[in-house]
């Protein structure tokens, strides 16, 4: 029996990022970047106004300006001019237009948010700081504008390149693209993006007892729930599911589904159940018949029977059959494997530290217990869900916010002790 860490390292060593494809930007959310992205130009692209207002030359509004009225104290130019300043409005610049004027002394231009600053302007006075208070749509620009405020160079101006400069690396290879990333790519005119291909995972359940969710119940049978959990987990990891169906507890049946996975060009074959020492557990035998079994027992709870190997050179992970074990096995082994396969560089597990509400007994295996977390006076307290934590008791997982990680070798966690928790 090997440790969780060793099992994970052995699995991960078999996975490399998949091939690269070029995708339209619209399809790139949650996809993994396969190249570093460099800005081809500055952002903002040009000096533009951050406000609806009037583009001015800051000098015109200070002590050295020529249009100042009497009453302005030249010794203290940062005081607002008592009588105000009046400038002639010589242009109207809506967003999207290319200004053609050059402001001369004593001149201003009405300007809208995002519009390009005209030559000669270096600041914007917001409309609400002027005597022009009609801000309804469709009102023409005034002939003159007055205000009683000092404006400094750069006020309310978004300078060209102030966010991003041409040549800067703005997104790194291996990043899972977020909605906001797509916006940045659009700003930079990148309409097609090099991303890693989604890994394809062939998924099968196994067991003579399994029925389809809508099949009539029969005595001794249960419904196949793992395939629903695992398919959703695979998708949440950014991979594609190839649903292969249910293998009977017979060698030929397991073999047929593994062959199907190979035909459908799966990057990984994922099964549940049939990996223990039962007389009807055929997964291991079939893997060995056309490949190699690396290991099939891991020192963990739940989920000890967990197999890894290669079938016709395709990696196969055989998860346990019990629903909680299959879930935990996925999170510990399959999610990191899919992360590597899809080129993701952010593989860290989200764990936090919580205080155990009660004493917890463990059997010395690394254990993943289902817990609910609440906060009391800023301290996170964890209590186990449901009366028993059996690996078939899916409700214990449904009600859980986290899996408490009890390290290998620990047999008792006293009440109040800090425990690492994997947030679900
Ligand atoms: P096994 O590893 O085949 O001995 O299965 C262990 C337990 O998991 C048994 O109680 C099975 O009935 C159960 N089990 C196996 N496959 C599934 C499945 N697809 N959905 C729900 N439970 C399952
Ligand atoms: Mg079985």
Short mmCIF file of C-alpha atoms and ligand atoms in Angstrom, two decimals:
data_model
loop_
_atom_site.label_atom_id
_atom_site.label_comp_id
_atom_site.label_asym_id
_atom_site.label_seq_id
_atom_site.Cartn_x
_atom_site.Cartn_y
_atom_site.Cartn_z
CA UNK A 1 0.00 0.00 0.00
CA UNK A 2 1.43 3.42 -0.94
CA UNK A 3 0.83 6.89 0.47
CA UNK A 4 -1.46 9.45 -1.13
CA UNK A 5 1.50 11.64 -2.05
CA UNK A 6 3.39 8.86 -3.70
CA UNK A 7 0.29 7.72 -5.57
CA UNK A 8 -0.34 11.25 -6.80
CA UNK A 9 3.25 11.76 -7.92
CA UNK A 10 3.24 8.46 -9.78
CA UNK A 11 0.00 9.37 -11.52
CA UNK A 12 1.09 12.91 -12.39
CA UNK A 13 4.33 11.71 -13.95
CA UNK A 14 2.23 10.17 -16.75
CA UNK A 15 0.53 13.39 -17.82
CA UNK A 16 1.72 16.17 -20.10
CA UNK A 17 -0.30 19.09 -21.48
CA UNK A 18 -2.47 18.10 -24.40
CA UNK A 19 -2.15 19.54 -27.90
CA UNK A 20 -2.83 23.21 -28.67
CA UNK A 21 -5.72 24.61 -30.67
CA UNK A 22 -6.64 28.11 -31.82
CA UNK A 23 -10.09 29.12 -30.64
CA UNK A 24 -12.35 32.11 -31.26
CA UNK A 25 -12.23 34.40 -28.24
CA UNK A 26 -15.94 33.88 -27.52
CA UNK A 27 -15.25 30.19 -26.82
CA UNK A 28 -12.29 30.75 -24.51
CA UNK A 29 -13.85 31.16 -21.05
CA UNK A 30 -12.33 28.62 -18.66
CA UNK A 31 -9.91 27.41 -21.29
CA UNK A 32 -6.21 27.22 -20.51
CA UNK A 33 -3.82 29.58 -22.28
CA UNK A 34 -1.10 27.76 -24.19
CA UNK A 35 1.08 30.83 -24.81
CA UNK A 36 2.10 33.99 -22.99
CA UNK A 37 0.07 36.95 -24.21
CA UNK A 38 1.97 40.15 -25.02
CA UNK A 39 0.29 43.50 -25.55
CA UNK A 40 0.82 44.63 -29.15
CA UNK A 41 -0.03 48.23 -28.25
CA UNK A 42 -0.58 50.55 -25.32
CA UNK A 43 -3.79 50.65 -23.31
CA UNK A 44 -5.47 53.08 -23.24
CA UNK A 45 -4.74 53.45 -26.92
CA UNK A 46 -4.82 57.28 -26.71
CA UNK A 47 -5.18 60.02 -24.10
CA UNK A 48 -8.88 60.19 -23.34
CA UNK A 49 -11.32 61.74 -20.95
CA UNK A 50 -12.33 59.94 -17.78
CA UNK A 51 -15.39 62.19 -17.37
CA UNK A 52 -18.06 63.95 -19.32
CA UNK A 53 -16.85 67.55 -19.23
CA UNK A 54 -14.57 70.03 -20.97
CA UNK A 55 -11.07 69.43 -22.23
CA UNK A 56 -8.81 72.30 -21.24
CA UNK A 57 -5.19 73.24 -20.97
CA UNK A 58 -4.41 73.25 -17.26
CA UNK A 59 -2.30 76.39 -17.67
CA UNK A 60 -5.41 78.27 -18.73
CA UNK A 61 -6.95 77.65 -15.35
CA UNK A 62 -3.95 78.68 -13.26
CA UNK A 63 -2.26 81.95 -12.29
CA UNK A 64 -0.35 82.11 -15.58
CA UNK A 65 -3.49 81.77 -17.62
CA UNK A 66 -4.55 84.74 -19.72
CA UNK A 67 -8.26 84.43 -19.27
CA UNK A 68 -8.30 84.79 -15.50
CA UNK A 69 -10.60 87.38 -14.14
CA UNK A 70 -9.62 89.83 -11.43
CA UNK A 71 -9.78 88.50 -7.90
CA UNK A 72 -7.50 85.56 -8.61
CA UNK A 73 -4.64 85.46 -6.11
CA UNK A 74 -1.45 84.96 -8.12
CA UNK A 75 0.61 84.27 -5.01
CA UNK A 76 -1.44 81.24 -4.16
CA UNK A 77 -2.40 79.65 -7.46
CA UNK A 78 -3.87 76.56 -5.83
CA UNK A 79 -6.77 78.58 -4.44
CA UNK A 80 -9.75 78.49 -6.70
CA UNK A 81 -10.25 81.73 -8.60
CA UNK A 82 -12.95 83.65 -6.75
CA UNK A 83 -14.61 85.05 -9.89
CA UNK A 84 -14.11 81.95 -12.01
CA UNK A 85 -12.59 81.40 -15.39
CA UNK A 86 -14.36 81.55 -18.72
CA UNK A 87 -13.16 79.68 -21.78
CA UNK A 88 -14.52 79.58 -25.32
CA UNK A 89 -15.87 76.20 -26.32
CA UNK A 90 -14.48 75.56 -29.82
CA UNK A 91 -15.32 71.92 -30.42
CA UNK A 92 -17.60 69.10 -29.36
CA UNK A 93 -15.92 65.69 -29.08
CA UNK A 94 -18.16 62.67 -28.61
CA UNK A 95 -16.69 59.23 -27.86
CA UNK A 96 -15.46 57.59 -31.02
CA UNK A 97 -14.57 60.73 -32.92
CA UNK A 98 -11.08 61.81 -33.87
CA UNK A 99 -10.65 65.43 -32.73
CA UNK A 100 -9.30 67.78 -35.39
CA UNK A 101 -8.95 70.97 -33.35
CA UNK A 102 -5.91 72.19 -31.48
CA UNK A 103 -6.89 74.16 -28.42
CA UNK A 104 -5.39 77.64 -28.26
CA UNK A 105 -5.13 79.74 -25.09
CA UNK A 106 -8.54 80.44 -23.63
CA UNK A 107 -10.21 77.58 -25.47
CA UNK A 108 -11.94 74.44 -24.34
CA UNK A 109 -13.77 71.56 -26.04
CA UNK A 110 -16.76 69.69 -24.75
CA UNK A 111 -15.71 66.08 -24.39
CA UNK A 112 -17.44 62.83 -23.42
CA UNK A 113 -16.08 59.98 -21.34
CA UNK A 114 -13.70 57.87 -23.41
CA UNK A 115 -13.32 60.46 -26.17
CA UNK A 116 -9.85 61.30 -27.40
CA UNK A 117 -8.32 64.49 -26.01
CA UNK A 118 -7.73 67.20 -28.62
CA UNK A 119 -4.23 68.54 -29.19
CA UNK A 120 -3.46 71.35 -26.77
CA UNK A 121 -5.56 69.87 -23.98
CA UNK A 122 -4.06 68.10 -20.98
CA UNK A 123 -6.90 68.03 -18.45
CA UNK A 124 -10.65 67.72 -18.21
CA UNK A 125 -12.96 69.71 -15.99
CA UNK A 126 -16.04 67.62 -15.15
CA UNK A 127 -19.33 69.08 -16.38
CA UNK A 128 -20.66 69.16 -12.83
CA UNK A 129 -17.90 71.62 -11.87
CA UNK A 130 -18.95 74.12 -14.55
CA UNK A 131 -21.83 76.50 -15.10
CA UNK A 132 -23.16 74.23 -17.86
CA UNK A 133 -25.65 72.20 -15.95
CA UNK A 134 -27.86 70.90 -18.70
CA UNK A 135 -26.65 67.36 -19.02
CA UNK A 136 -29.52 65.82 -20.92
CA UNK A 137 -28.83 63.89 -24.09
CA UNK A 138 -29.02 65.90 -27.32
CA UNK A 139 -28.20 69.33 -25.85
CA UNK A 140 -25.63 71.16 -28.00
CA UNK A 141 -22.37 72.37 -26.50
CA UNK A 142 -22.42 75.88 -24.95
CA UNK A 143 -20.49 78.78 -26.56
CA UNK A 144 -18.51 79.44 -23.39
CA UNK A 145 -17.92 77.68 -20.15
CA UNK A 146 -17.17 79.09 -16.71
CA UNK A 147 -15.86 77.43 -13.61
CA UNK A 148 -14.14 78.37 -10.38
CA UNK A 149 -11.62 75.61 -10.00
CA UNK A 150 -7.94 75.04 -10.53
CA UNK A 151 -7.34 72.17 -12.89
CA UNK A 152 -4.00 70.37 -12.81
CA UNK A 153 -2.32 68.73 -15.77
CA UNK A 154 -3.62 65.18 -16.09
CA UNK A 155 -6.81 65.72 -14.09
CA UNK A 156 -9.52 63.35 -15.32
CA UNK A 157 -7.37 62.18 -18.19
CA UNK A 158 -6.62 58.54 -18.85
CA UNK A 159 -3.18 58.70 -20.40
CA UNK A 160 -2.17 56.53 -23.26
CA UNK A 161 -0.36 53.45 -21.90
CA UNK A 162 -1.17 54.16 -18.27
CA UNK A 163 -2.75 50.69 -17.84
CA UNK A 164 -0.62 48.56 -20.11
CA UNK A 165 2.40 49.36 -22.24
CA UNK A 166 3.08 47.77 -25.60
CA UNK A 167 5.31 44.73 -25.17
CA UNK A 168 4.20 43.86 -21.65
CA UNK A 169 3.31 40.23 -20.93
CA UNK A 170 -0.22 40.46 -19.55
CA UNK A 171 -1.41 36.86 -19.30
CA UNK A 172 0.74 33.82 -18.74
CA UNK A 173 0.69 30.43 -20.34
CA UNK A 174 -1.11 27.96 -18.09
CA UNK A 175 -3.70 30.44 -16.87
CA UNK A 176 -7.34 29.41 -16.87
CA UNK A 177 -9.06 32.25 -18.69
CA UNK A 178 -11.59 34.21 -16.65
CA UNK A 179 -14.34 36.38 -18.13
CA UNK A 180 -12.33 39.52 -17.37
CA UNK A 181 -9.32 38.05 -19.18
CA UNK A 182 -11.43 37.73 -22.32
CA UNK A 183 -12.15 41.45 -22.06
CA UNK A 184 -8.46 42.27 -21.94
CA UNK A 185 -7.79 40.05 -24.94
CA UNK A 186 -10.58 41.81 -26.81
CA UNK A 187 -9.11 45.22 -25.90
CA UNK A 188 -5.85 44.06 -27.42
CA UNK A 189 -7.50 42.84 -30.61
CA UNK A 190 -6.79 39.16 -29.98
CA UNK A 191 -9.79 37.45 -31.56
CA UNK A 192 -8.26 33.99 -31.71
CA UNK A 193 -6.42 32.48 -28.79
CA UNK A 194 -4.01 29.58 -28.54
CA UNK A 195 -5.37 27.29 -25.83
CA UNK A 196 -4.76 23.70 -24.82
CA UNK A 197 -7.20 21.15 -26.15
CA UNK A 198 -9.68 19.93 -23.57
CA UNK A 199 -8.65 16.55 -22.22
CA UNK A 200 -11.08 13.77 -23.16
CA UNK A 201 -12.01 11.44 -20.36
CA UNK A 202 -13.64 8.09 -21.07
CA UNK A 203 -15.94 7.39 -18.12
CA UNK A 204 -17.36 4.03 -17.18
CA UNK A 205 -19.16 2.55 -14.22
CA UNK A 206 -18.91 -1.12 -13.41
CA UNK A 207 -21.05 -3.58 -11.57
CA UNK A 208 -23.89 -6.04 -12.22
CA UNK A 209 -25.95 -4.27 -9.59
CA UNK A 210 -26.16 -0.96 -11.46
CA UNK A 211 -29.36 0.34 -13.00
CA UNK A 212 -29.98 3.45 -15.06
CA UNK A 213 -31.51 6.31 -13.14
CA UNK A 214 -34.89 5.85 -14.84
CA UNK A 215 -34.97 2.06 -15.02
CA UNK A 216 -37.53 0.28 -12.79
CA UNK A 217 -36.01 -0.94 -9.55
CA UNK A 218 -35.23 -4.63 -9.24
CA UNK A 219 -34.42 -6.53 -6.11
CA UNK A 220 -30.74 -6.42 -5.20
CA UNK A 221 -29.98 -3.61 -7.62
CA UNK A 222 -29.02 0.03 -7.06
CA UNK A 223 -28.88 3.03 -9.31
CA UNK A 224 -25.66 4.14 -10.95
CA UNK A 225 -24.99 7.45 -9.21
CA UNK A 226 -21.22 7.62 -9.68
CA UNK A 227 -21.41 8.33 -13.38
CA UNK A 228 -23.40 11.50 -12.70
CA UNK A 229 -21.06 12.73 -9.99
CA UNK A 230 -17.94 11.91 -11.97
CA UNK A 231 -19.20 13.35 -15.25
CA UNK A 232 -19.95 16.64 -13.51
CA UNK A 233 -16.57 16.63 -11.77
CA UNK A 234 -14.79 15.98 -15.05
CA UNK A 235 -16.56 18.94 -16.63
CA UNK A 236 -15.80 21.13 -13.64
CA UNK A 237 -12.14 20.32 -14.19
CA UNK A 238 -12.38 21.67 -17.74
CA UNK A 239 -12.37 18.31 -19.48
CA UNK A 240 -14.74 16.58 -21.87
CA UNK A 241 -16.67 13.48 -20.83
CA UNK A 242 -17.07 10.47 -23.07
CA UNK A 243 -19.80 8.46 -21.38
CA UNK A 244 -19.00 4.84 -22.03
CA UNK A 245 -21.80 3.31 -19.97
CA UNK A 246 -21.83 0.51 -17.44
CA UNK A 247 -19.58 -2.54 -17.64
CA UNK A 248 -20.94 -5.78 -16.25
CA UNK A 249 -18.80 -7.70 -13.79
CA UNK A 250 -17.32 -9.79 -16.56
CA UNK A 251 -13.96 -9.54 -18.22
CA UNK A 252 -15.31 -9.13 -21.78
CA UNK A 253 -17.67 -6.39 -20.74
CA UNK A 254 -14.92 -4.35 -19.04
CA UNK A 255 -12.64 -5.00 -22.00
CA UNK A 256 -15.25 -3.80 -24.48
CA UNK A 257 -15.64 -0.46 -22.70
CA UNK A 258 -11.91 0.13 -22.39
CA UNK A 259 -11.62 -0.58 -26.13
CA UNK A 260 -14.38 1.91 -26.76
CA UNK A 261 -12.40 4.52 -24.81
CA UNK A 262 -9.34 3.82 -26.96
CA UNK A 263 -11.42 4.14 -30.14
CA UNK A 264 -12.85 7.44 -28.99
CA UNK A 265 -9.32 8.67 -28.36
CA UNK A 266 -9.67 9.31 -24.65
CA UNK A 267 -6.67 10.92 -22.95
CA UNK A 268 -7.63 9.25 -19.70
CA UNK A 269 -9.90 6.33 -18.86
CA UNK A 270 -11.76 6.71 -15.59
CA UNK A 271 -13.74 3.87 -14.05
CA UNK A 272 -15.49 3.37 -10.77
CA UNK A 273 -15.83 0.15 -8.77
CA UNK A 274 -14.48 -3.30 -9.48
CA UNK A 275 -10.94 -2.59 -8.28
CA UNK A 276 -10.99 -4.39 -4.96
CA UNK A 277 -10.23 -8.00 -4.11
CA UNK A 278 -13.75 -9.24 -4.85
CA UNK A 279 -14.18 -12.26 -7.07
CA UNK A 280 -15.99 -10.07 -9.58
CA UNK A 281 -13.51 -7.21 -9.70
CA UNK A 282 -12.16 -7.33 -13.23
CA UNK A 283 -10.74 -3.86 -13.82
CA UNK A 284 -7.22 -4.75 -12.65
CA UNK A 285 -7.09 -7.99 -14.62
CA UNK A 286 -8.19 -6.30 -17.81
CA UNK A 287 -5.67 -3.47 -17.45
CA UNK A 288 -2.89 -6.01 -16.94
CA UNK A 289 -3.96 -8.05 -19.94
CA UNK A 290 -3.03 -5.24 -22.34
CA UNK A 291 -0.88 -2.97 -20.27
CA UNK A 292 0.55 -2.48 -16.84
CA UNK A 293 -0.92 -1.98 -13.39
CA UNK A 294 1.15 0.49 -11.37
CA UNK A 295 -0.68 0.27 -8.03
CA UNK A 296 -4.14 -0.53 -6.75
CA UNK A 297 -4.15 0.30 -3.04
CA UNK A 298 -3.57 3.66 -1.40
CA UNK A 299 -3.24 4.31 2.32
CA UNK A 300 -6.29 6.52 2.60
CA UNK A 301 -9.82 6.63 3.92
CA UNK A 302 -12.20 6.53 2.25
CA UNK A 303 -10.97 5.05 -0.98
CA UNK A 304 -8.25 2.51 -0.30
CA UNK A 305 -8.89 0.40 -3.42
CA UNK A 306 -7.77 2.80 -6.12
CA UNK A 307 -5.96 1.56 -9.17
CA UNK A 308 -3.68 3.24 -11.63
CA UNK A 309 -2.16 1.78 -14.73
CA UNK A 310 -1.97 1.93 -18.49
CA UNK A 311 -4.15 0.06 -20.94
CA UNK A 312 -2.81 0.07 -24.49
CA UNK A 313 -0.66 3.03 -23.40
CA UNK A 314 -3.63 5.05 -22.15
CA UNK A 315 -3.64 5.99 -18.48
CA UNK A 316 -6.46 4.39 -16.51
CA UNK A 317 -7.54 5.47 -13.05
CA UNK A 318 -9.82 2.96 -11.35
CA UNK A 319 -11.73 4.75 -8.62
CA UNK A 320 -13.46 2.85 -5.85
CA UNK A 321 -17.15 2.11 -6.21
CA UNK A 322 -18.47 3.64 -3.02
CA UNK A 323 -19.87 7.04 -3.93
CA UNK A 324 -17.94 9.08 -1.33
CA UNK A 325 -14.72 7.21 -2.09
CA UNK A 326 -15.12 7.85 -5.80
CA UNK A 327 -15.59 11.57 -5.15
CA UNK A 328 -12.61 11.85 -2.81
CA UNK A 329 -10.45 9.84 -5.20
CA UNK A 330 -11.39 12.19 -7.99
CA UNK A 331 -10.47 15.30 -6.02
CA UNK A 332 -7.16 13.91 -4.82
CA UNK A 333 -5.91 12.19 -7.95
CA UNK A 334 -8.00 12.89 -11.01
CA UNK A 335 -8.42 16.65 -10.70
CA UNK A 336 -4.64 17.25 -10.47
CA UNK A 337 -4.07 14.84 -13.36
CA UNK A 338 -6.61 16.69 -15.50
CA UNK A 339 -5.05 20.00 -14.49
CA UNK A 340 -1.70 18.81 -15.78
CA UNK A 341 -3.25 17.31 -18.91
CA UNK A 342 -4.97 20.58 -19.68
CA UNK A 343 -1.82 22.63 -19.12
CA UNK A 344 -3.04 24.45 -16.01
CA UNK A 345 -0.32 25.88 -13.87
CA UNK A 346 -2.54 26.82 -10.91
CA UNK A 347 -2.97 23.42 -9.32
CA UNK A 348 -2.99 24.31 -5.65
CA UNK A 349 -5.69 22.87 -3.46
CA UNK A 350 -7.87 25.36 -1.65
CA UNK A 351 -7.40 24.45 1.99
CA UNK A 352 -8.04 26.42 5.17
CA UNK A 353 -7.53 25.67 8.84
CA UNK A 354 -10.56 24.99 11.02
CA UNK A 355 -11.08 23.92 14.62
CA UNK A 356 -12.59 20.54 15.24
CA UNK A 357 -15.77 20.83 17.27
CA UNK A 358 -15.42 17.38 18.80
CA UNK A 359 -12.79 14.73 19.26
CA UNK A 360 -12.28 12.81 16.03
CA UNK A 361 -11.00 9.27 15.91
CA UNK A 362 -9.10 8.08 12.89
CA UNK A 363 -7.46 4.78 11.98
CA UNK A 364 -4.04 6.12 11.03
CA UNK A 365 -4.72 6.28 7.31
CA UNK A 366 -4.82 9.76 5.71
CA UNK A 367 -8.52 10.48 6.06
CA UNK A 368 -10.97 12.80 4.36
CA UNK A 369 -13.96 13.39 6.61
CA UNK A 370 -17.08 15.27 5.60
CA UNK A 371 -17.63 18.37 7.69
CA UNK A 372 -19.86 21.39 8.00
CA UNK A 373 -18.15 24.63 8.86
CA UNK A 374 -19.57 27.50 10.86
CA UNK A 375 -18.00 30.65 12.20
CA UNK A 376 -18.06 31.65 15.86
CA UNK A 377 -16.34 34.87 16.94
CA UNK A 378 -14.20 34.81 13.82
CA UNK A 379 -13.11 31.19 14.36
CA UNK A 380 -14.05 28.50 11.87
CA UNK A 381 -15.49 25.48 13.67
CA UNK A 382 -15.90 22.16 11.89
CA UNK A 383 -18.37 19.47 12.85
CA UNK A 384 -18.76 16.19 11.01
CA UNK A 385 -21.90 15.83 8.93
CA UNK A 386 -24.38 12.97 9.50
CA UNK A 387 -24.25 10.34 12.19
CA UNK A 388 -21.93 8.03 10.31
CA UNK A 389 -19.25 8.67 7.75
CA UNK A 390 -19.57 5.47 5.76
CA UNK A 391 -18.15 5.73 2.26
CA UNK A 392 -21.49 4.74 0.78
CA UNK A 393 -23.30 7.54 2.61
CA UNK A 394 -23.47 10.19 -0.07
CA UNK A 395 -25.63 12.44 2.12
CA UNK A 396 -22.59 12.99 4.37
CA UNK A 397 -20.92 14.59 1.36
CA UNK A 398 -23.98 16.43 0.13
CA UNK A 399 -24.26 18.19 3.49
CA UNK A 400 -20.56 18.96 3.75
CA UNK A 401 -18.80 22.28 3.13
CA UNK A 402 -15.37 20.73 3.39
CA UNK A 403 -13.33 17.58 3.71
CA UNK A 404 -11.27 17.53 6.91
CA UNK A 405 -7.84 16.12 6.23
CA UNK A 406 -6.62 13.91 9.06
CA UNK A 407 -2.96 13.16 8.32
CA UNK A 408 -1.54 9.64 8.12
CA UNK A 409 -0.45 8.32 11.51
CA UNK A 410 -2.96 10.39 13.51
CA UNK A 411 -5.41 8.31 15.50
CA UNK A 412 -7.11 11.01 17.51
CA UNK A 413 -7.76 14.69 16.96
CA UNK A 414 -8.75 16.34 20.26
CA UNK A 415 -11.70 18.70 20.34
CA UNK A 416 -10.60 22.27 19.57
CA UNK A 417 -7.53 21.29 17.57
CA UNK A 418 -6.76 22.92 14.23
CA UNK A 419 -7.30 20.71 11.22
CA UNK A 420 -6.64 21.35 7.55
CA UNK A 421 -9.80 21.39 5.49
CA UNK A 422 -10.31 21.12 1.74
CA UNK A 423 -13.16 23.41 0.79
CA UNK A 424 -15.79 21.96 -1.47
P1 LIG B 1 -17.05 -2.44 -5.65
O1 LIG B 1 -15.76 -1.66 -5.62
O2 LIG B 1 -17.38 -2.90 -7.01
O3 LIG B 1 -17.01 -3.54 -4.65
O4 LIG B 1 -18.18 -1.44 -5.21
C1 LIG B 1 -18.18 -0.89 -3.93
C2 LIG B 1 -19.53 -0.33 -3.60
O5 LIG B 1 -19.82 0.75 -4.45
C3 LIG B 1 -20.66 -1.31 -3.75
O6 LIG B 1 -21.57 -1.14 -2.69
C4 LIG B 1 -21.28 -0.90 -5.06
O7 LIG B 1 -22.62 -1.27 -5.16
C5 LIG B 1 -21.11 0.59 -5.03
N1 LIG B 1 -21.09 1.13 -6.38
C6 LIG B 1 -20.34 0.67 -7.38
N2 LIG B 1 -20.55 1.39 -8.50
C7 LIG B 1 -21.45 2.32 -8.19
C8 LIG B 1 -22.07 3.35 -8.93
N3 LIG B 1 -21.77 3.54 -10.22
N4 LIG B 1 -22.97 4.14 -8.31
C9 LIG B 1 -23.24 3.94 -7.01
N5 LIG B 1 -22.68 3.00 -6.26
C10 LIG B 1 -21.80 2.16 -6.83
MG1 LIG B 2 -18.56 -4.27 -7.84
#
